[in-house]
Amino acid sequence: MEQYEPDRLSGAQLAAMRRSLTSGRGALTRRSMLRATGAGALTIGGLAGLSGCGIPPAKREGDGPASTDHSADEKRVVFSNWTEYMDVSEDEKGYPTLEAFTKRTGVSVKYTADINDNVEFFGKVQPQLAAGQDTGRDLICVTDWLAARLIRLGYAQKLDPSQLPHAFANLSDQFRSPDWDPGRAHSYPWTGIPTIIAYNAKATGGRTVDSVSQLLDDPRLKGRVAFLSEMRDSIGMTLLDLGKDPGSFTDDDFDAAIARIQKAVDKKQIRRFTGNDYTADLDKGDIAACVAWAGDIVQLQNDNPDIKFAIPRSGYIISSDNLLVPARARHKTNAEKLIDHYYRPPVAAQLAAYINYVCPVDGVRAELTKIDKSMADNTLILPDAAMAAASHAFRSLSAEEETAYEQKFAKLIGA
């Protein structure tokens, strides 16, 4: 069974994913808590039932195999996405941008918000992918580290550029060539997810907090600082503060970042490590400043003018959720058409206005201004050139690195 070992998750990786599901990005966002109607409650046409085959995972290299593409004679596409990651009509009975796609192309969409956590979702589809079977999905949306794994294992199909003219032309330079999918041969980003510094100006006495060093060392913030329980975000931001590149760091660099945060833990500078549950404490001022996800801050700022954000001079971490076509998908061309649909600026603007994460599509400012000028001017949704240049991606990790790093990080945060 040695051949299967690279695909298995270590105890440290599983523990990290449990944190994500219970309190991290896998948990309900503030918007979800306010608007939630239940995962997958709104669907267009429902989703075909899936069956697990229980076949052990097999490692496969290269592009994922394609089944016969039935797009021409079956005018439909099956799309699995995260909860609260699609624009919804005012009556909450439909998805306007998906309906516009169907009206324009004649291709119906079976849309289900059934992704709550990357590892949980991978567990659903891996047996079928490993067995060379259709998962019942034509398009999925997963975070960059899982997208990298799917591509490496041959579980994602190579995309046809001729079906993606808008995507190819309008993809922001910031997202064009991740180390795990050079040239975006297999994927296109759905949204960008910046990790930044946020603070409550009332709680800081009007002082700006704009560096990781300040979070870790400023005695005026002692006991009122939070870091994220997601390793790549907290370690990545600390690596940048140490002058290291998260895209090319070494084991020694990682250990230095751990030691830097451990020092702050020991002197009780850090109140706690959190998922997106930091938002309530930041809103109240119990947490004065923290490492935060930009999408949460955009939403908090709608209700609390004291919530501010800062981009450190050393830069910030950017990750992405990405669209891929699984191996053996039945409607590959239709899936590519749907990807391309979301790279049309009017459509991209409508989506960005609803979900409030970084839009990876160039040319949407004028369209977003028509919807909401304040959103068009918000660099957490449409980064300007300076902010885009300050972004850094956390490099891909081998299975061995991920296990070792997660073990060290779990010890740090007491998980």
PDB file of N, CA, C and O in Angstrom, residues 96-146:
ATOM      1  N   PRO A  96     -29.054  35.171  -9.927  1.00  0.00           N
ATOM      2  CA  PRO A  96     -29.142  35.980 -11.145  1.00  0.00           C
ATOM      3  C   PRO A  96     -28.045  35.731 -12.170  1.00  0.00           C
ATOM      4  O   PRO A  96     -28.332  35.639 -13.368  1.00  0.00           O
ATOM      5  N   THR A  97     -26.780  35.607 -11.740  1.00  0.00           N
ATOM      6  CA  THR A  97     -25.721  35.432 -12.737  1.00  0.00           C
ATOM      7  C   THR A  97     -25.777  34.058 -13.394  1.00  0.00           C
ATOM      8  O   THR A  97     -25.419  33.910 -14.563  1.00  0.00           O
ATOM      9  N   LEU A  98     -26.219  33.046 -12.659  1.00  0.00           N
ATOM     10  CA  LEU A  98     -26.385  31.731 -13.272  1.00  0.00           C
ATOM     11  C   LEU A  98     -27.556  31.733 -14.249  1.00  0.00           C
ATOM     12  O   LEU A  98     -27.483  31.136 -15.334  1.00  0.00           O
ATOM     13  N   GLU A  99     -28.613  32.410 -13.868  1.00  0.00           N
ATOM     14  CA  GLU A  99     -29.776  32.490 -14.750  1.00  0.00           C
ATOM     15  C   GLU A  99     -29.434  33.248 -16.031  1.00  0.00           C
ATOM     16  O   GLU A  99     -29.905  32.894 -17.125  1.00  0.00           O
ATOM     17  N   ALA A 100     -28.584  34.266 -15.912  1.00  0.00           N
ATOM     18  CA  ALA A 100     -28.143  35.007 -17.101  1.00  0.00           C
ATOM     19  C   ALA A 100     -27.327  34.109 -18.023  1.00  0.00           C
ATOM     20  O   ALA A 100     -27.419  34.205 -19.259  1.00  0.00           O
ATOM     21  N   PHE A 101     -26.511  33.226 -17.436  1.00  0.00           N
ATOM     22  CA  PHE A 101     -25.732  32.276 -18.235  1.00  0.00           C
ATOM     23  C   PHE A 101     -26.650  31.354 -19.024  1.00  0.00           C
ATOM     24  O   PHE A 101     -26.453  31.129 -20.228  1.00  0.00           O
ATOM     25  N   THR A 102     -27.652  30.818 -18.366  1.00  0.00           N
ATOM     26  CA  THR A 102     -28.588  29.919 -19.041  1.00  0.00           C
ATOM     27  C   THR A 102     -29.342  30.642 -20.149  1.00  0.00           C
ATOM     28  O   THR A 102     -29.527  30.098 -21.252  1.00  0.00           O
ATOM     29  N   LYS A 103     -29.757  31.867 -19.898  1.00  0.00           N
ATOM     30  CA  LYS A 103     -30.488  32.642 -20.899  1.00  0.00           C
ATOM     31  C   LYS A 103     -29.621  32.903 -22.123  1.00  0.00           C
ATOM     32  O   LYS A 103     -30.082  32.842 -23.264  1.00  0.00           O
ATOM     33  N   ARG A 104     -28.328  33.159 -21.891  1.00  0.00           N
ATOM     34  CA  ARG A 104     -27.430  33.503 -22.999  1.00  0.00           C
ATOM     35  C   ARG A 104     -26.983  32.278 -23.782  1.00  0.00           C
ATOM     36  O   ARG A 104     -26.843  32.329 -25.012  1.00  0.00           O
ATOM     37  N   THR A 105     -26.756  31.155 -23.100  1.00  0.00           N
ATOM     38  CA  THR A 105     -26.159  29.985 -23.755  1.00  0.00           C
ATOM     39  C   THR A 105     -27.125  28.835 -23.989  1.00  0.00           C
ATOM     40  O   THR A 105     -26.825  27.942 -24.782  1.00  0.00           O
ATOM     41  N   GLY A 106     -28.247  28.834 -23.272  1.00  0.00           N
ATOM     42  CA  GLY A 106     -29.156  27.694 -23.351  1.00  0.00           C
ATOM     43  C   GLY A 106     -28.717  26.518 -22.511  1.00  0.00           C
ATOM     44  O   GLY A 106     -29.341  25.449 -22.544  1.00  0.00           O
ATOM     45  N   VAL A 107     -27.642  26.672 -21.720  1.00  0.00           N
ATOM     46  CA  VAL A 107     -27.124  25.606 -20.863  1.00  0.00           C
ATOM     47  C   VAL A 107     -27.676  25.792 -19.452  1.00  0.00           C
ATOM     48  O   VAL A 107     -27.442  26.830 -18.818  1.00  0.00           O
ATOM     49  N   SER A 108     -28.408  24.819 -18.943  1.00  0.00           N
ATOM     50  CA  SER A 108     -28.949  24.906 -17.588  1.00  0.00           C
ATOM     51  C   SER A 108     -27.866  24.537 -16.580  1.00  0.00           C
ATOM     52  O   SER A 108     -26.926  23.799 -16.884  1.00  0.00           O
ATOM     53  N   VAL A 109     -28.013  25.067 -15.360  1.00  0.00           N
ATOM     54  CA  VAL A 109     -27.015  24.832 -14.318  1.00  0.00           C
ATOM     55  C   VAL A 109     -27.663  24.147 -13.128  1.00  0.00           C
ATOM     56  O   VAL A 109     -28.651  24.635 -12.575  1.00  0.00           O
ATOM     57  N   LYS A 110     -27.111  23.006 -12.748  1.00  0.00           N
ATOM     58  CA  LYS A 110     -27.472  22.373 -11.484  1.00  0.00           C
ATOM     59  C   LYS A 110     -26.433  22.825 -10.459  1.00  0.00           C
ATOM     60  O   LYS A 110     -25.303  22.354 -10.453  1.00  0.00           O
ATOM     61  N   TYR A 111     -26.836  23.762  -9.616  1.00  0.00           N
ATOM     62  CA  TYR A 111     -25.911  24.400  -8.683  1.00  0.00           C
ATOM     63  C   TYR A 111     -26.217  23.961  -7.259  1.00  0.00           C
ATOM     64  O   TYR A 111     -27.350  24.024  -6.801  1.00  0.00           O
ATOM     65  N   THR A 112     -25.186  23.527  -6.541  1.00  0.00           N
ATOM     66  CA  THR A 112     -25.345  23.143  -5.149  1.00  0.00           C
ATOM     67  C   THR A 112     -24.196  23.693  -4.322  1.00  0.00           C
ATOM     68  O   THR A 112     -23.030  23.541  -4.682  1.00  0.00           O
ATOM     69  N   ALA A 113     -24.538  24.330  -3.213  1.00  0.00           N
ATOM     70  CA  ALA A 113     -23.533  24.836  -2.278  1.00  0.00           C
ATOM     71  C   ALA A 113     -23.244  23.745  -1.253  1.00  0.00           C
ATOM     72  O   ALA A 113     -23.675  23.816  -0.103  1.00  0.00           O
ATOM     73  N   ASP A 114     -22.498  22.740  -1.678  1.00  0.00           N
ATOM     74  CA  ASP A 114     -22.275  21.569  -0.829  1.00  0.00           C
ATOM     75  C   ASP A 114     -20.826  21.418  -0.407  1.00  0.00           C
ATOM     76  O   ASP A 114     -20.420  20.362   0.079  1.00  0.00           O
ATOM     77  N   ILE A 115     -20.021  22.475  -0.560  1.00  0.00           N
ATOM     78  CA  ILE A 115     -18.635  22.439  -0.102  1.00  0.00           C
ATOM     79  C   ILE A 115     -18.549  23.265   1.181  1.00  0.00           C
ATOM     80  O   ILE A 115     -18.742  24.481   1.166  1.00  0.00           O
ATOM     81  N   ASN A 116     -18.280  22.592   2.290  1.00  0.00           N
ATOM     82  CA  ASN A 116     -18.150  23.254   3.584  1.00  0.00           C
ATOM     83  C   ASN A 116     -16.710  23.267   4.074  1.00  0.00           C
ATOM     84  O   ASN A 116     -16.353  24.056   4.953  1.00  0.00           O
ATOM     85  N   ASP A 117     -15.884  22.398   3.529  1.00  0.00           N
ATOM     86  CA  ASP A 117     -14.507  22.252   3.967  1.00  0.00           C
ATOM     87  C   ASP A 117     -13.758  21.492   2.869  1.00  0.00           C
ATOM     88  O   ASP A 117     -14.290  20.557   2.276  1.00  0.00           O
ATOM     89  N   ASN A 118     -12.523  21.905   2.595  1.00  0.00           N
ATOM     90  CA  ASN A 118     -11.773  21.286   1.508  1.00  0.00           C
ATOM     91  C   ASN A 118     -11.548  19.788   1.711  1.00  0.00           C
ATOM     92  O   ASN A 118     -11.756  18.989   0.789  1.00  0.00           O
ATOM     93  N   VAL A 119     -11.113  19.405   2.909  1.00  0.00           N
ATOM     94  CA  VAL A 119     -10.796  17.995   3.139  1.00  0.00           C
ATOM     95  C   VAL A 119     -12.056  17.150   3.160  1.00  0.00           C
ATOM     96  O   VAL A 119     -12.082  16.038   2.622  1.00  0.00           O
ATOM     97  N   GLU A 120     -13.108  17.665   3.781  1.00  0.00           N
ATOM     98  CA  GLU A 120     -14.376  16.941   3.784  1.00  0.00           C
ATOM     99  C   GLU A 120     -14.844  16.689   2.348  1.00  0.00           C
ATOM    100  O   GLU A 120     -15.275  15.580   2.005  1.00  0.00           O
ATOM    101  N   PHE A 121     -14.744  17.702   1.502  1.00  0.00           N
ATOM    102  CA  PHE A 121     -15.171  17.553   0.114  1.00  0.00           C
ATOM    103  C   PHE A 121     -14.271  16.578  -0.637  1.00  0.00           C
ATOM    104  O   PHE A 121     -14.750  15.740  -1.402  1.00  0.00           O
ATOM    105  N   PHE A 122     -12.969  16.666  -0.410  1.00  0.00           N
ATOM    106  CA  PHE A 122     -12.039  15.752  -1.050  1.00  0.00           C
ATOM    107  C   PHE A 122     -12.378  14.308  -0.687  1.00  0.00           C
ATOM    108  O   PHE A 122     -12.314  13.409  -1.532  1.00  0.00           O
ATOM    109  N   GLY A 123     -12.772  14.102   0.574  1.00  0.00           N
ATOM    110  CA  GLY A 123     -13.152  12.761   0.992  1.00  0.00           C
ATOM    111  C   GLY A 123     -14.366  12.235   0.242  1.00  0.00           C
ATOM    112  O   GLY A 123     -14.490  11.028   0.026  1.00  0.00           O
ATOM    113  N   LYS A 124     -15.264  13.133  -0.159  1.00  0.00           N
ATOM    114  CA  LYS A 124     -16.448  12.726  -0.907  1.00  0.00           C
ATOM    115  C   LYS A 124     -16.096  12.246  -2.315  1.00  0.00           C
ATOM    116  O   LYS A 124     -16.660  11.274  -2.814  1.00  0.00           O
ATOM    117  N   VAL A 125     -15.184  12.978  -2.974  1.00  0.00           N
ATOM    118  CA  VAL A 125     -14.956  12.730  -4.398  1.00  0.00           C
ATOM    119  C   VAL A 125     -13.738  11.879  -4.698  1.00  0.00           C
ATOM    120  O   VAL A 125     -13.619  11.332  -5.793  1.00  0.00           O
ATOM    121  N   GLN A 126     -12.820  11.727  -3.743  1.00  0.00           N
ATOM    122  CA  GLN A 126     -11.578  11.022  -4.029  1.00  0.00           C
ATOM    123  C   GLN A 126     -11.776   9.567  -4.457  1.00  0.00           C
ATOM    124  O   GLN A 126     -11.121   9.120  -5.413  1.00  0.00           O
ATOM    125  N   PRO A 127     -12.648   8.800  -3.801  1.00  0.00           N
ATOM    126  CA  PRO A 127     -12.797   7.399  -4.241  1.00  0.00           C
ATOM    127  C   PRO A 127     -13.198   7.283  -5.702  1.00  0.00           C
ATOM    128  O   PRO A 127     -12.684   6.419  -6.427  1.00  0.00           O
ATOM    129  N   GLN A 128     -14.120   8.138  -6.148  1.00  0.00           N
ATOM    130  CA  GLN A 128     -14.552   8.086  -7.548  1.00  0.00           C
ATOM    131  C   GLN A 128     -13.440   8.534  -8.491  1.00  0.00           C
ATOM    132  O   GLN A 128     -13.208   7.925  -9.540  1.00  0.00           O
ATOM    133  N   LEU A 129     -12.748   9.601  -8.125  1.00  0.00           N
ATOM    134  CA  LEU A 129     -11.655  10.083  -8.968  1.00  0.00           C
ATOM    135  C   LEU A 129     -10.545   9.045  -9.071  1.00  0.00           C
ATOM    136  O   LEU A 129      -9.996   8.803 -10.144  1.00  0.00           O
ATOM    137  N   ALA A 130     -10.221   8.415  -7.944  1.00  0.00           N
ATOM    138  CA  ALA A 130      -9.166   7.404  -7.942  1.00  0.00           C
ATOM    139  C   ALA A 130      -9.542   6.195  -8.783  1.00  0.00           C
ATOM    140  O   ALA A 130      -8.679   5.539  -9.376  1.00  0.00           O
ATOM    141  N   ALA A 131     -10.850   5.902  -8.850  1.00  0.00           N
ATOM    142  CA  ALA A 131     -11.326   4.759  -9.625  1.00  0.00           C
ATOM    143  C   ALA A 131     -11.573   5.102 -11.085  1.00  0.00           C
ATOM    144  O   ALA A 131     -12.013   4.249 -11.855  1.00  0.00           O
ATOM    145  N   GLY A 132     -11.297   6.364 -11.470  1.00  0.00           N
ATOM    146  CA  GLY A 132     -11.521   6.767 -12.852  1.00  0.00           C
ATOM    147  C   GLY A 132     -12.980   6.934 -13.186  1.00  0.00           C
ATOM    148  O   GLY A 132     -13.380   6.759 -14.344  1.00  0.00           O
ATOM    149  N   GLN A 133     -13.790   7.289 -12.186  1.00  0.00           N
ATOM    150  CA  GLN A 133     -15.227   7.440 -12.392  1.00  0.00           C
ATOM    151  C   GLN A 133     -15.632   8.911 -12.380  1.00  0.00           C
ATOM    152  O   GLN A 133     -14.954   9.760 -11.798  1.00  0.00           O
ATOM    153  N   ASP A 134     -16.768   9.195 -12.992  1.00  0.00           N
ATOM    154  CA  ASP A 134     -17.357  10.529 -12.977  1.00  0.00           C
ATOM    155  C   ASP A 134     -17.875  10.832 -11.570  1.00  0.00           C
ATOM    156  O   ASP A 134     -18.573  10.014 -10.972  1.00  0.00           O
ATOM    157  N   THR A 135     -17.548  11.989 -11.034  1.00  0.00           N
ATOM    158  CA  THR A 135     -18.022  12.365  -9.696  1.00  0.00           C
ATOM    159  C   THR A 135     -19.457  12.868  -9.711  1.00  0.00           C
ATOM    160  O   THR A 135     -20.047  13.100  -8.652  1.00  0.00           O
ATOM    161  N   GLY A 136     -20.023  13.083 -10.897  1.00  0.00           N
ATOM    162  CA  GLY A 136     -21.341  13.696 -11.002  1.00  0.00           C
ATOM    163  C   GLY A 136     -21.280  15.204 -11.025  1.00  0.00           C
ATOM    164  O   GLY A 136     -22.310  15.872 -11.100  1.00  0.00           O
ATOM    165  N   ARG A 137     -20.072  15.757 -10.997  1.00  0.00           N
ATOM    166  CA  ARG A 137     -19.872  17.198 -11.017  1.00  0.00           C
ATOM    167  C   ARG A 137     -19.026  17.575 -12.231  1.00  0.00           C
ATOM    168  O   ARG A 137     -18.047  16.904 -12.536  1.00  0.00           O
ATOM    169  N   ASP A 138     -19.383  18.687 -12.859  1.00  0.00           N
ATOM    170  CA  ASP A 138     -18.606  19.183 -13.998  1.00  0.00           C
ATOM    171  C   ASP A 138     -17.684  20.331 -13.617  1.00  0.00           C
ATOM    172  O   ASP A 138     -16.715  20.606 -14.332  1.00  0.00           O
ATOM    173  N   LEU A 139     -17.996  21.008 -12.520  1.00  0.00           N
ATOM    174  CA  LEU A 139     -17.207  22.159 -12.100  1.00  0.00           C
ATOM    175  C   LEU A 139     -17.213  22.202 -10.577  1.00  0.00           C
ATOM    176  O   LEU A 139     -18.261  22.058  -9.944  1.00  0.00           O
ATOM    177  N   ILE A 140     -16.025  22.388  -9.995  1.00  0.00           N
ATOM    178  CA  ILE A 140     -15.909  22.481  -8.544  1.00  0.00           C
ATOM    179  C   ILE A 140     -15.071  23.712  -8.192  1.00  0.00           C
ATOM    180  O   ILE A 140     -14.316  24.225  -9.021  1.00  0.00           O
ATOM    181  N   CYS A 141     -15.203  24.157  -6.940  1.00  0.00           N
ATOM    182  CA  CYS A 141     -14.460  25.322  -6.464  1.00  0.00           C
ATOM    183  C   CYS A 141     -13.757  24.936  -5.168  1.00  0.00           C
ATOM    184  O   CYS A 141     -14.415  24.670  -4.157  1.00  0.00           O
ATOM    185  N   VAL A 142     -12.418  24.901  -5.183  1.00  0.00           N
ATOM    186  CA  VAL A 142     -11.649  24.505  -4.000  1.00  0.00           C
ATOM    187  C   VAL A 142     -10.481  25.465  -3.795  1.00  0.00           C
ATOM    188  O   VAL A 142     -10.036  26.138  -4.719  1.00  0.00           O
ATOM    189  N   THR A 143      -9.982  25.485  -2.565  1.00  0.00           N
ATOM    190  CA  THR A 143      -8.882  26.376  -2.206  1.00  0.00           C
ATOM    191  C   THR A 143      -7.582  25.910  -2.848  1.00  0.00           C
ATOM    192  O   THR A 143      -7.405  24.738  -3.160  1.00  0.00           O
ATOM    193  N   ASP A 144      -6.653  26.857  -3.011  1.00  0.00           N
ATOM    194  CA  ASP A 144      -5.481  26.607  -3.858  1.00  0.00           C
ATOM    195  C   ASP A 144      -4.680  25.363  -3.481  1.00  0.00           C
ATOM    196  O   ASP A 144      -4.248  24.615  -4.350  1.00  0.00           O
ATOM    197  N   TRP A 145      -4.505  25.095  -2.154  1.00  0.00           N
ATOM    198  CA  TRP A 145      -3.694  23.930  -1.802  1.00  0.00           C
ATOM    199  C   TRP A 145      -4.359  22.628  -2.242  1.00  0.00           C
ATOM    200  O   TRP A 145      -3.693  21.688  -2.654  1.00  0.00           O
ATOM    201  N   LEU A 146      -5.697  22.566  -2.180  1.00  0.00           N
ATOM    202  CA  LEU A 146      -6.388  21.360  -2.645  1.00  0.00           C
ATOM    203  C   LEU A 146      -6.420  21.313  -4.170  1.00  0.00           C
ATOM    204  O   LEU A 146      -6.298  20.234  -4.763  1.00  0.00           O
TER     205      LEU A 146
END
